[in-house]
Amino acid sequence: MAKKRRPQTAPQPATAGEVPAVGAREPCPCGSGRRYKACHGRAAAQAVTELVRRPFEGLPGEVEWVALRELVPAATAELTLRGGLPEGVPSVRAATVLPLATPGLRRADGSVLLGLQNDTASGDLSRDLADVLRRALEAEPDTAVPAGRPGGDVRLQDLLDPEVPLSPVVHEGFDFWLDGTESPSDPVAASLERANSAAVPTARLAGVDGAYWCKANDRNHLRWVMTHPEERLLDALARLHAAGASALDGVEGSRLVGSFRAHGLLVPVWDLPEDAGYEECEKPAAAFAERLAEALGAEGALSTAERKARDGLANRQVTLS
């Protein structure tokens, strides 16, 4: 008779923070006797690759986080940590881009800068940024923080004060890199020159959240990050478009041309005439927000013209992330 095998207990799934990460071929620290990659390393690998569709959901100013990550060339925003700033850290700021595309900086004065527009190691952008922020807070002054694979499950939502909104400040260029720096190194100076020459003039509208004007070669654009559920928002935009109410009132030649998705949110885009600055968009954008709110509340099926308008808007969508 064949020998009876002792039943083996499969390792229980665990979150990334419960079992320390080791080499893939090393014994798993949980004591199962298996290699890490065949035991709790599986859960860790899955957590790394799993895509979080809306990484900034739950943060105050989600639309601004998306805009700073995807739309705005040069901007900064003060960050408020839960429990206040650590000793020796006078301030913490998010920035669209840092010198040489560095993920994070601990400056000579102890202040911290977190770069948002960088490649990330996992499918959860919030977790990646939180990892850089934590390492920057612990780094020695005058230190660049490199990219790395997050070692835990801490996210921005865990580190930042949920009661303090994000208030971006848009800059004409990247001279904020040199705050408190008398003489930048040659690589930083060269990086600054390249970045300033490529920066597209951009302005944030004051009257509505998540709306940014930018100046293109022959036309300007308004790109507006919105948190409304995508299907409902497309219906509302289609109703307005079919009714001839999707342009910005008072901005002659403006037209809604489509939208794109970024980090789980829809971003409608308007073409504007070359001579339309961001000041001319303030009141029309506020008026459009009121029309949109009314259209979002409309019930009933779309008309034939509205369905056609919706199909046109959906066909002109792209996904950035």
PDB file of C-alpha atoms in Angstrom:
ATOM      1  CA  MET A   1       0.000   0.000   0.000  1.00  0.00           C
ATOM      2  CA  ALA A   2       1.190   3.458  -0.765  1.00  0.00           C
ATOM      3  CA  LYS A   3       2.268   5.559   2.161  1.00  0.00           C
ATOM      4  CA  LYS A   4      -0.148   8.158   3.287  1.00  0.00           C
ATOM      5  CA  ARG A   5       1.154  11.669   2.811  1.00  0.00           C
ATOM      6  CA  ARG A   6       0.872  14.146   5.593  1.00  0.00           C
ATOM      7  CA  PRO A   7      -1.520  16.884   4.488  1.00  0.00           C
ATOM      8  CA  GLN A   8       0.321  20.151   3.882  1.00  0.00           C
ATOM      9  CA  THR A   9      -1.131  23.474   4.778  1.00  0.00           C
ATOM     10  CA  ALA A  10      -0.923  26.036   2.014  1.00  0.00           C
ATOM     11  CA  PRO A  11       0.574  29.359   3.035  1.00  0.00           C
ATOM     12  CA  GLN A  12      -2.051  31.916   3.917  1.00  0.00           C
ATOM     13  CA  PRO A  13      -2.172  35.100   1.856  1.00  0.00           C
ATOM     14  CA  ALA A  14      -0.640  38.082   3.571  1.00  0.00           C
ATOM     15  CA  THR A  15      -0.311  41.747   2.900  1.00  0.00           C
ATOM     16  CA  ALA A  16       3.071  43.124   1.923  1.00  0.00           C
ATOM     17  CA  GLY A  17       3.762  44.520   5.364  1.00  0.00           C
ATOM     18  CA  GLU A  18       3.184  41.281   7.335  1.00  0.00           C
ATOM     19  CA  VAL A  19       6.117  39.242   5.986  1.00  0.00           C
ATOM     20  CA  PRO A  20       9.428  40.955   5.220  1.00  0.00           C
ATOM     21  CA  ALA A  21      10.598  40.749   1.613  1.00  0.00           C
ATOM     22  CA  VAL A  22      13.703  38.639   0.927  1.00  0.00           C
ATOM     23  CA  GLY A  23      15.382  37.241  -2.161  1.00  0.00           C
ATOM     24  CA  ALA A  24      13.112  35.226  -4.462  1.00  0.00           C
ATOM     25  CA  ARG A  25      15.073  31.982  -3.859  1.00  0.00           C
ATOM     26  CA  GLU A  26      15.569  32.433  -0.128  1.00  0.00           C
ATOM     27  CA  PRO A  27      13.387  30.637   2.460  1.00  0.00           C
ATOM     28  CA  CYS A  28      10.186  32.520   3.152  1.00  0.00           C
ATOM     29  CA  PRO A  29      10.362  34.298   6.536  1.00  0.00           C
ATOM     30  CA  CYS A  30       6.904  32.931   7.425  1.00  0.00           C
ATOM     31  CA  GLY A  31       8.505  29.545   8.260  1.00  0.00           C
ATOM     32  CA  SER A  32       6.669  27.455   5.676  1.00  0.00           C
ATOM     33  CA  GLY A  33       9.906  25.965   4.348  1.00  0.00           C
ATOM     34  CA  ARG A  34       9.161  27.156   0.828  1.00  0.00           C
ATOM     35  CA  ARG A  35      11.124  29.626  -1.186  1.00  0.00           C
ATOM     36  CA  TYR A  36       9.876  33.193  -0.904  1.00  0.00           C
ATOM     37  CA  LYS A  37       8.841  33.371  -4.580  1.00  0.00           C
ATOM     38  CA  ALA A  38       6.595  30.293  -4.152  1.00  0.00           C
ATOM     39  CA  CYS A  39       5.107  31.465  -0.883  1.00  0.00           C
ATOM     40  CA  HIS A  40       4.361  35.000   0.275  1.00  0.00           C
ATOM     41  CA  GLY A  41       6.373  36.405  -2.622  1.00  0.00           C
ATOM     42  CA  ARG A  42       3.412  35.571  -4.845  1.00  0.00           C
ATOM     43  CA  ALA A  43       1.190  38.008  -2.999  1.00  0.00           C
ATOM     44  CA  ALA A  44       3.906  40.644  -3.063  1.00  0.00           C
ATOM     45  CA  ALA A  45       4.405  40.207  -6.817  1.00  0.00           C
ATOM     46  CA  GLN A  46       0.677  40.457  -7.443  1.00  0.00           C
ATOM     47  CA  ALA A  47       0.459  43.635  -5.365  1.00  0.00           C
ATOM     48  CA  VAL A  48       3.264  45.165  -7.420  1.00  0.00           C
ATOM     49  CA  THR A  49       1.596  44.478 -10.772  1.00  0.00           C
ATOM     50  CA  GLU A  50      -2.038  45.090  -9.833  1.00  0.00           C
ATOM     51  CA  LEU A  51      -3.240  48.346 -11.359  1.00  0.00           C
ATOM     52  CA  VAL A  52      -5.042  50.815  -9.134  1.00  0.00           C
ATOM     53  CA  ARG A  53      -7.370  52.617 -11.516  1.00  0.00           C
ATOM     54  CA  ARG A  54      -7.849  55.749  -9.389  1.00  0.00           C
ATOM     55  CA  PRO A  55      -4.671  56.074  -7.309  1.00  0.00           C
ATOM     56  CA  PHE A  56      -5.565  59.548  -5.987  1.00  0.00           C
ATOM     57  CA  GLU A  57      -9.138  58.715  -4.975  1.00  0.00           C
ATOM     58  CA  GLY A  58      -9.836  59.820  -1.421  1.00  0.00           C
ATOM     59  CA  LEU A  59      -7.250  62.593  -1.448  1.00  0.00           C
ATOM     60  CA  PRO A  60      -8.577  66.161  -1.203  1.00  0.00           C
ATOM     61  CA  GLY A  61      -8.234  67.675  -4.660  1.00  0.00           C
ATOM     62  CA  GLU A  62      -8.074  64.428  -6.620  1.00  0.00           C
ATOM     63  CA  VAL A  63      -8.544  66.374  -9.858  1.00  0.00           C
ATOM     64  CA  GLU A  64      -5.531  68.564  -9.052  1.00  0.00           C
ATOM     65  CA  TRP A  65      -3.336  65.544  -8.365  1.00  0.00           C
ATOM     66  CA  VAL A  66      -4.278  64.116 -11.765  1.00  0.00           C
ATOM     67  CA  ALA A  67      -3.620  67.465 -13.451  1.00  0.00           C
ATOM     68  CA  LEU A  68      -0.178  67.833 -11.842  1.00  0.00           C
ATOM     69  CA  ARG A  69       0.710  64.303 -12.852  1.00  0.00           C
ATOM     70  CA  GLU A  70      -0.501  64.505 -16.471  1.00  0.00           C
ATOM     71  CA  LEU A  71      -1.289  68.048 -17.664  1.00  0.00           C
ATOM     72  CA  VAL A  72       0.851  70.738 -16.061  1.00  0.00           C
ATOM     73  CA  PRO A  73       4.511  71.234 -16.991  1.00  0.00           C
ATOM     74  CA  ALA A  74       5.704  73.305 -14.023  1.00  0.00           C
ATOM     75  CA  ALA A  75       3.841  73.547 -10.726  1.00  0.00           C
ATOM     76  CA  THR A  76       4.255  72.974  -7.005  1.00  0.00           C
ATOM     77  CA  ALA A  77       1.846  72.406  -4.124  1.00  0.00           C
ATOM     78  CA  GLU A  78       2.376  72.464  -0.377  1.00  0.00           C
ATOM     79  CA  LEU A  79       1.666  69.137   1.328  1.00  0.00           C
ATOM     80  CA  THR A  80       0.400  68.786   4.899  1.00  0.00           C
ATOM     81  CA  LEU A  81       1.340  65.574   6.690  1.00  0.00           C
ATOM     82  CA  ARG A  82      -0.809  63.784   9.224  1.00  0.00           C
ATOM     83  CA  GLY A  83       0.597  64.693  12.623  1.00  0.00           C
ATOM     84  CA  GLY A  84       2.646  67.608  11.311  1.00  0.00           C
ATOM     85  CA  LEU A  85       6.165  67.921   9.948  1.00  0.00           C
ATOM     86  CA  PRO A  86       9.033  65.859  11.380  1.00  0.00           C
ATOM     87  CA  GLU A  87      11.796  67.655  13.211  1.00  0.00           C
ATOM     88  CA  GLY A  88      14.238  69.260  10.809  1.00  0.00           C
ATOM     89  CA  VAL A  89      11.779  69.319   7.876  1.00  0.00           C
ATOM     90  CA  PRO A  90      10.551  72.901   7.391  1.00  0.00           C
ATOM     91  CA  SER A  91       8.250  72.092   4.460  1.00  0.00           C
ATOM     92  CA  VAL A  92       7.074  69.378   2.083  1.00  0.00           C
ATOM     93  CA  ARG A  93       5.995  70.169  -1.473  1.00  0.00           C
ATOM     94  CA  ALA A  94       4.846  68.187  -4.462  1.00  0.00           C
ATOM     95  CA  ALA A  95       6.339  69.247  -7.797  1.00  0.00           C
ATOM     96  CA  THR A  96       5.500  68.213 -11.322  1.00  0.00           C
ATOM     97  CA  VAL A  97       9.135  67.609 -12.332  1.00  0.00           C
ATOM     98  CA  LEU A  98      12.429  67.762 -10.417  1.00  0.00           C
ATOM     99  CA  PRO A  99      15.978  68.212 -11.742  1.00  0.00           C
ATOM    100  CA  LEU A 100      17.188  65.280 -13.847  1.00  0.00           C
ATOM    101  CA  ALA A 101      13.745  63.653 -13.331  1.00  0.00           C
ATOM    102  CA  THR A 102      14.674  62.808  -9.737  1.00  0.00           C
ATOM    103  CA  PRO A 103      11.764  61.175  -7.840  1.00  0.00           C
ATOM    104  CA  GLY A 104      12.443  63.053  -4.606  1.00  0.00           C
ATOM    105  CA  LEU A 105      14.789  65.563  -2.988  1.00  0.00           C
ATOM    106  CA  ARG A 106      15.802  66.406   0.572  1.00  0.00           C
ATOM    107  CA  ARG A 107      17.243  69.882   0.168  1.00  0.00           C
ATOM    108  CA  ALA A 108      20.155  71.336   2.112  1.00  0.00           C
ATOM    109  CA  ASP A 109      17.732  73.234   4.382  1.00  0.00           C
ATOM    110  CA  GLY A 110      15.890  69.988   5.193  1.00  0.00           C
ATOM    111  CA  SER A 111      12.813  70.697   3.065  1.00  0.00           C
ATOM    112  CA  VAL A 112      11.414  67.919   0.882  1.00  0.00           C
ATOM    113  CA  LEU A 113      10.287  67.929  -2.754  1.00  0.00           C
ATOM    114  CA  LEU A 114       8.278  65.051  -4.228  1.00  0.00           C
ATOM    115  CA  GLY A 115       8.355  64.663  -8.025  1.00  0.00           C
ATOM    116  CA  LEU A 116       5.089  63.483  -9.578  1.00  0.00           C
ATOM    117  CA  GLN A 117       5.902  62.975 -13.254  1.00  0.00           C
ATOM    118  CA  ASN A 118       8.212  59.970 -13.034  1.00  0.00           C
ATOM    119  CA  ASP A 119       8.101  56.323 -14.036  1.00  0.00           C
ATOM    120  CA  THR A 120       6.888  54.196 -11.137  1.00  0.00           C
ATOM    121  CA  ALA A 121       7.649  50.667  -9.994  1.00  0.00           C
ATOM    122  CA  SER A 122       4.198  49.244  -9.322  1.00  0.00           C
ATOM    123  CA  GLY A 123       0.591  49.508 -10.417  1.00  0.00           C
ATOM    124  CA  ASP A 124      -0.298  51.809  -7.527  1.00  0.00           C
ATOM    125  CA  LEU A 125       0.992  55.315  -8.161  1.00  0.00           C
ATOM    126  CA  SER A 126      -0.120  56.489  -4.726  1.00  0.00           C
ATOM    127  CA  ARG A 127       1.936  53.779  -3.032  1.00  0.00           C
ATOM    128  CA  ASP A 128       4.992  54.553  -5.185  1.00  0.00           C
ATOM    129  CA  LEU A 129       4.844  58.252  -4.397  1.00  0.00           C
ATOM    130  CA  ALA A 130       4.301  57.562  -0.696  1.00  0.00           C
ATOM    131  CA  ASP A 131       7.411  55.362  -0.672  1.00  0.00           C
ATOM    132  CA  VAL A 132       9.521  58.141  -2.206  1.00  0.00           C
ATOM    133  CA  LEU A 133       8.066  60.669   0.241  1.00  0.00           C
ATOM    134  CA  ARG A 134       8.854  58.502   3.269  1.00  0.00           C
ATOM    135  CA  ARG A 135      12.429  57.939   2.134  1.00  0.00           C
ATOM    136  CA  ALA A 136      12.877  61.655   1.415  1.00  0.00           C
ATOM    137  CA  LEU A 137      11.678  62.554   4.914  1.00  0.00           C
ATOM    138  CA  GLU A 138      14.291  60.178   6.375  1.00  0.00           C
ATOM    139  CA  ALA A 139      17.143  61.108   4.017  1.00  0.00           C
ATOM    140  CA  GLU A 140      20.079  63.276   4.956  1.00  0.00           C
ATOM    141  CA  PRO A 141      19.846  66.918   3.841  1.00  0.00           C
ATOM    142  CA  ASP A 142      21.124  67.661   0.339  1.00  0.00           C
ATOM    143  CA  THR A 143      20.228  64.181  -0.910  1.00  0.00           C
ATOM    144  CA  ALA A 144      18.461  62.979  -4.055  1.00  0.00           C
ATOM    145  CA  VAL A 145      16.039  60.092  -3.481  1.00  0.00           C
ATOM    146  CA  PRO A 146      16.173  57.464  -6.258  1.00  0.00           C
ATOM    147  CA  ALA A 147      13.332  55.359  -7.553  1.00  0.00           C
ATOM    148  CA  GLY A 148      12.717  52.011  -5.909  1.00  0.00           C
ATOM    149  CA  ARG A 149      10.151  49.287  -5.411  1.00  0.00           C
ATOM    150  CA  PRO A 150       7.855  50.091  -2.472  1.00  0.00           C
ATOM    151  CA  GLY A 151       8.460  47.903   0.539  1.00  0.00           C
ATOM    152  CA  GLY A 152       5.028  48.270   2.141  1.00  0.00           C
ATOM    153  CA  ASP A 153       1.400  49.205   1.656  1.00  0.00           C
ATOM    154  CA  VAL A 154       1.560  52.827   2.826  1.00  0.00           C
ATOM    155  CA  ARG A 155      -0.098  55.220   0.376  1.00  0.00           C
ATOM    156  CA  LEU A 156      -0.366  58.994   0.092  1.00  0.00           C
ATOM    157  CA  GLN A 157      -3.811  58.715   1.651  1.00  0.00           C
ATOM    158  CA  ASP A 158      -2.105  57.391   4.803  1.00  0.00           C
ATOM    159  CA  LEU A 159       0.548  60.117   4.976  1.00  0.00           C
ATOM    160  CA  LEU A 160      -1.325  63.304   4.052  1.00  0.00           C
ATOM    161  CA  ASP A 161      -3.840  65.255   6.121  1.00  0.00           C
ATOM    162  CA  PRO A 162      -7.277  64.462   4.614  1.00  0.00           C
ATOM    163  CA  GLU A 163      -8.699  67.818   5.701  1.00  0.00           C
ATOM    164  CA  VAL A 164      -6.246  70.023   3.788  1.00  0.00           C
ATOM    165  CA  PRO A 165      -7.011  70.595   0.072  1.00  0.00           C
ATOM    166  CA  LEU A 166      -4.316  70.635  -2.565  1.00  0.00           C
ATOM    167  CA  SER A 167      -3.707  74.145  -3.935  1.00  0.00           C
ATOM    168  CA  PRO A 168      -1.283  74.022  -6.890  1.00  0.00           C
ATOM    169  CA  VAL A 169       0.822  77.013  -7.875  1.00  0.00           C
ATOM    170  CA  VAL A 170       1.605  77.022 -11.609  1.00  0.00           C
ATOM    171  CA  HIS A 171       5.007  78.426 -12.612  1.00  0.00           C
ATOM    172  CA  GLU A 172       6.193  79.797 -15.948  1.00  0.00           C
ATOM    173  CA  GLY A 173       9.274  77.582 -15.746  1.00  0.00           C
ATOM    174  CA  PHE A 174      11.317  75.470 -13.385  1.00  0.00           C
ATOM    175  CA  ASP A 175      13.275  78.144 -11.571  1.00  0.00           C
ATOM    176  CA  PHE A 176      11.702  76.878  -8.346  1.00  0.00           C
ATOM    177  CA  TRP A 177      14.350  74.146  -8.564  1.00  0.00           C
ATOM    178  CA  LEU A 178      16.888  76.751  -7.453  1.00  0.00           C
ATOM    179  CA  ASP A 179      15.062  78.020  -4.373  1.00  0.00           C
ATOM    180  CA  GLY A 180      17.780  78.531  -1.780  1.00  0.00           C
ATOM    181  CA  THR A 181      20.496  77.350  -4.184  1.00  0.00           C
ATOM    182  CA  GLU A 182      23.173  79.872  -5.069  1.00  0.00           C
ATOM    183  CA  SER A 183      25.030  77.939  -7.756  1.00  0.00           C
ATOM    184  CA  PRO A 184      23.472  74.795  -9.280  1.00  0.00           C
ATOM    185  CA  SER A 185      25.678  72.034 -10.583  1.00  0.00           C
ATOM    186  CA  ASP A 186      26.323  71.876 -14.318  1.00  0.00           C
ATOM    187  CA  PRO A 187      23.963  68.906 -14.846  1.00  0.00           C
ATOM    188  CA  VAL A 188      21.157  70.662 -12.952  1.00  0.00           C
ATOM    189  CA  ALA A 189      21.743  73.921 -14.852  1.00  0.00           C
ATOM    190  CA  ALA A 190      21.623  72.062 -18.181  1.00  0.00           C
ATOM    191  CA  SER A 191      18.486  70.178 -17.110  1.00  0.00           C
ATOM    192  CA  LEU A 192      16.862  73.471 -16.083  1.00  0.00           C
ATOM    193  CA  GLU A 193      17.607  75.052 -19.454  1.00  0.00           C
ATOM    194  CA  ARG A 194      16.127  72.096 -21.337  1.00  0.00           C
ATOM    195  CA  ALA A 195      13.033  71.984 -19.144  1.00  0.00           C
ATOM    196  CA  ASN A 196      12.351  75.726 -19.416  1.00  0.00           C
ATOM    197  CA  SER A 197      12.654  75.647 -23.195  1.00  0.00           C
ATOM    198  CA  ALA A 198      10.108  72.815 -23.439  1.00  0.00           C
ATOM    199  CA  ALA A 199       7.557  74.136 -20.929  1.00  0.00           C
ATOM    200  CA  VAL A 200       4.162  74.888 -22.481  1.00  0.00           C
ATOM    201  CA  PRO A 201       2.578  78.073 -21.056  1.00  0.00           C
ATOM    202  CA  THR A 202      -0.154  76.876 -18.692  1.00  0.00           C
ATOM    203  CA  ALA A 203      -2.553  78.519 -16.232  1.00  0.00           C
ATOM    204  CA  ARG A 204      -5.004  77.146 -13.671  1.00  0.00           C
ATOM    205  CA  LEU A 205      -8.523  78.548 -13.722  1.00  0.00           C
ATOM    206  CA  ALA A 206      -9.491  80.011 -10.365  1.00  0.00           C
ATOM    207  CA  GLY A 207     -13.273  79.606 -10.548  1.00  0.00           C
ATOM    208  CA  VAL A 208     -13.513  75.834 -11.043  1.00  0.00           C
ATOM    209  CA  ASP A 209     -11.472  72.854  -9.869  1.00  0.00           C
ATOM    210  CA  GLY A 210      -9.210  70.852 -12.150  1.00  0.00           C
ATOM    211  CA  ALA A 211      -9.378  73.157 -15.217  1.00  0.00           C
ATOM    212  CA  TYR A 212      -6.147  74.224 -16.944  1.00  0.00           C
ATOM    213  CA  TRP A 213      -5.607  76.490 -19.942  1.00  0.00           C
ATOM    214  CA  CYS A 214      -2.543  75.958 -22.096  1.00  0.00           C
ATOM    215  CA  LYS A 215      -1.086  77.758 -25.104  1.00  0.00           C
ATOM    216  CA  ALA A 216      -0.361  75.695 -28.214  1.00  0.00           C
ATOM    217  CA  ASN A 217       1.245  76.765 -31.486  1.00  0.00           C
ATOM    218  CA  ASP A 218      -1.819  77.954 -33.380  1.00  0.00           C
ATOM    219  CA  ARG A 219      -4.646  77.180 -30.942  1.00  0.00           C
ATOM    220  CA  ASN A 220      -5.048  77.170 -27.204  1.00  0.00           C
ATOM    221  CA  HIS A 221      -6.759  74.485 -25.169  1.00  0.00           C
ATOM    222  CA  LEU A 222      -8.759  74.050 -21.994  1.00  0.00           C
ATOM    223  CA  ARG A 223      -8.364  70.661 -20.309  1.00  0.00           C
ATOM    224  CA  TRP A 224     -10.676  70.000 -17.395  1.00  0.00           C
ATOM    225  CA  VAL A 225     -10.314  67.022 -15.031  1.00  0.00           C
ATOM    226  CA  MET A 226     -13.718  65.898 -13.679  1.00  0.00           C
ATOM    227  CA  THR A 227     -14.699  63.333 -11.056  1.00  0.00           C
ATOM    228  CA  HIS A 228     -18.205  62.566 -12.342  1.00  0.00           C
ATOM    229  CA  PRO A 229     -18.778  58.896 -13.297  1.00  0.00           C
ATOM    230  CA  GLU A 230     -17.640  58.517 -16.898  1.00  0.00           C
ATOM    231  CA  GLU A 231     -20.846  57.162 -18.436  1.00  0.00           C
ATOM    232  CA  ARG A 232     -23.011  59.796 -16.775  1.00  0.00           C
ATOM    233  CA  LEU A 233     -20.572  62.547 -17.712  1.00  0.00           C
ATOM    234  CA  LEU A 234     -20.536  61.449 -21.366  1.00  0.00           C
ATOM    235  CA  ASP A 235     -24.339  61.493 -21.403  1.00  0.00           C
ATOM    236  CA  ALA A 236     -24.370  65.012 -19.955  1.00  0.00           C
ATOM    237  CA  LEU A 237     -21.755  66.291 -22.393  1.00  0.00           C
ATOM    238  CA  ALA A 238     -23.709  64.723 -25.265  1.00  0.00           C
ATOM    239  CA  ARG A 239     -26.915  66.452 -24.167  1.00  0.00           C
ATOM    240  CA  LEU A 240     -25.134  69.801 -24.107  1.00  0.00           C
ATOM    241  CA  HIS A 241     -23.337  69.169 -27.392  1.00  0.00           C
ATOM    242  CA  ALA A 242     -26.557  68.237 -29.193  1.00  0.00           C
ATOM    243  CA  ALA A 243     -28.209  71.366 -27.813  1.00  0.00           C
ATOM    244  CA  GLY A 244     -25.358  73.583 -29.038  1.00  0.00           C
ATOM    245  CA  ALA A 245     -24.380  74.372 -25.438  1.00  0.00           C
ATOM    246  CA  SER A 246     -21.021  72.607 -25.128  1.00  0.00           C
ATOM    247  CA  ALA A 247     -18.843  75.563 -26.188  1.00  0.00           C
ATOM    248  CA  LEU A 248     -17.617  78.204 -23.750  1.00  0.00           C
ATOM    249  CA  ASP A 249     -20.008  81.130 -23.932  1.00  0.00           C
ATOM    250  CA  GLY A 250     -18.285  84.362 -24.928  1.00  0.00           C
ATOM    251  CA  VAL A 251     -15.181  82.602 -26.285  1.00  0.00           C
ATOM    252  CA  GLU A 252     -15.845  82.743 -29.995  1.00  0.00           C
ATOM    253  CA  GLY A 253     -14.494  79.718 -31.829  1.00  0.00           C
ATOM    254  CA  SER A 254     -14.289  77.514 -28.741  1.00  0.00           C
ATOM    255  CA  ARG A 255     -15.525  73.951 -29.139  1.00  0.00           C
ATOM    256  CA  LEU A 256     -15.558  70.706 -27.206  1.00  0.00           C
ATOM    257  CA  VAL A 257     -13.359  68.374 -29.271  1.00  0.00           C
ATOM    258  CA  GLY A 258     -13.173  65.233 -27.147  1.00  0.00           C
ATOM    259  CA  SER A 259     -11.743  63.881 -23.936  1.00  0.00           C
ATOM    260  CA  PHE A 260      -9.150  61.542 -22.499  1.00  0.00           C
ATOM    261  CA  ARG A 261      -8.913  59.360 -19.426  1.00  0.00           C
ATOM    262  CA  ALA A 262      -6.234  59.846 -16.801  1.00  0.00           C
ATOM    263  CA  HIS A 263      -5.987  57.837 -13.574  1.00  0.00           C
ATOM    264  CA  GLY A 264      -9.621  56.811 -13.716  1.00  0.00           C
ATOM    265  CA  LEU A 265     -11.045  60.269 -14.436  1.00  0.00           C
ATOM    266  CA  LEU A 266     -12.402  61.786 -17.638  1.00  0.00           C
ATOM    267  CA  VAL A 267     -10.784  64.986 -18.942  1.00  0.00           C
ATOM    268  CA  PRO A 268     -12.879  66.901 -21.520  1.00  0.00           C
ATOM    269  CA  VAL A 269     -10.860  69.105 -23.893  1.00  0.00           C
ATOM    270  CA  TRP A 270     -11.853  72.330 -25.628  1.00  0.00           C
ATOM    271  CA  ASP A 271     -10.117  73.966 -28.562  1.00  0.00           C
ATOM    272  CA  LEU A 272      -9.777  77.733 -28.128  1.00  0.00           C
ATOM    273  CA  PRO A 273      -8.780  80.454 -30.559  1.00  0.00           C
ATOM    274  CA  GLU A 274      -5.159  81.557 -30.419  1.00  0.00           C
ATOM    275  CA  ASP A 275      -6.036  84.923 -28.889  1.00  0.00           C
ATOM    276  CA  ALA A 276      -8.148  83.459 -26.053  1.00  0.00           C
ATOM    277  CA  GLY A 277      -6.191  83.680 -22.809  1.00  0.00           C
ATOM    278  CA  TYR A 278      -7.055  81.994 -19.561  1.00  0.00           C
ATOM    279  CA  GLU A 279      -8.674  85.167 -18.186  1.00  0.00           C
ATOM    280  CA  GLU A 280     -11.296  85.007 -20.961  1.00  0.00           C
ATOM    281  CA  CYS A 281     -12.151  81.438 -19.901  1.00  0.00           C
ATOM    282  CA  GLU A 282     -12.895  82.080 -16.225  1.00  0.00           C
ATOM    283  CA  LYS A 283     -16.550  83.209 -16.427  1.00  0.00           C
ATOM    284  CA  PRO A 284     -17.457  80.942 -19.378  1.00  0.00           C
ATOM    285  CA  ALA A 285     -16.053  77.927 -17.517  1.00  0.00           C
ATOM    286  CA  ALA A 286     -18.091  78.758 -14.409  1.00  0.00           C
ATOM    287  CA  ALA A 287     -21.215  79.115 -16.574  1.00  0.00           C
ATOM    288  CA  PHE A 288     -20.493  75.794 -18.278  1.00  0.00           C
ATOM    289  CA  ALA A 289     -20.151  74.122 -14.868  1.00  0.00           C
ATOM    290  CA  GLU A 290     -23.703  75.223 -14.069  1.00  0.00           C
ATOM    291  CA  ARG A 291     -25.049  73.879 -17.383  1.00  0.00           C
ATOM    292  CA  LEU A 292     -23.191  70.623 -16.833  1.00  0.00           C
ATOM    293  CA  ALA A 293     -24.644  70.199 -13.336  1.00  0.00           C
ATOM    294  CA  GLU A 294     -28.128  70.555 -14.803  1.00  0.00           C
ATOM    295  CA  ALA A 295     -27.381  68.084 -17.602  1.00  0.00           C
ATOM    296  CA  LEU A 296     -25.961  65.580 -15.101  1.00  0.00           C
ATOM    297  CA  GLY A 297     -29.275  65.641 -13.299  1.00  0.00           C
ATOM    298  CA  ALA A 298     -31.335  64.969 -16.424  1.00  0.00           C
ATOM    299  CA  GLU A 299     -33.226  61.669 -16.551  1.00  0.00           C
ATOM    300  CA  GLY A 300     -34.469  59.618 -19.459  1.00  0.00           C
ATOM    301  CA  ALA A 301     -32.874  58.130 -22.538  1.00  0.00           C
ATOM    302  CA  LEU A 302     -30.784  60.181 -24.931  1.00  0.00           C
ATOM    303  CA  SER A 303     -32.421  61.403 -28.104  1.00  0.00           C
ATOM    304  CA  THR A 304     -31.161  60.344 -31.514  1.00  0.00           C
ATOM    305  CA  ALA A 305     -29.128  63.556 -31.852  1.00  0.00           C
ATOM    306  CA  GLU A 306     -27.744  63.136 -28.338  1.00  0.00           C
ATOM    307  CA  ARG A 307     -26.727  59.512 -29.000  1.00  0.00           C
ATOM    308  CA  LYS A 308     -24.931  60.631 -32.153  1.00  0.00           C
ATOM    309  CA  ALA A 309     -23.133  63.346 -30.213  1.00  0.00           C
ATOM    310  CA  ARG A 310     -22.188  60.833 -27.523  1.00  0.00           C
ATOM    311  CA  ASP A 311     -20.800  58.401 -30.093  1.00  0.00           C
ATOM    312  CA  GLY A 312     -18.693  61.189 -31.546  1.00  0.00           C
ATOM    313  CA  LEU A 313     -17.285  62.127 -28.133  1.00  0.00           C
ATOM    314  CA  ALA A 314     -16.602  58.488 -27.209  1.00  0.00           C
ATOM    315  CA  ASN A 315     -14.813  57.861 -30.505  1.00  0.00           C
ATOM    316  CA  ARG A 316     -12.425  60.711 -29.786  1.00  0.00           C
ATOM    317  CA  GLN A 317     -11.295  59.390 -26.406  1.00  0.00           C
ATOM    318  CA  VAL A 318      -7.790  58.346 -25.528  1.00  0.00           C
ATOM    319  CA  THR A 319      -6.424  56.885 -22.295  1.00  0.00           C
ATOM    320  CA  LEU A 320      -3.233  58.328 -20.802  1.00  0.00           C
ATOM    321  CA  SER A 321      -2.949  56.043 -17.809  1.00  0.00           C
TER     322      SER A 321
END
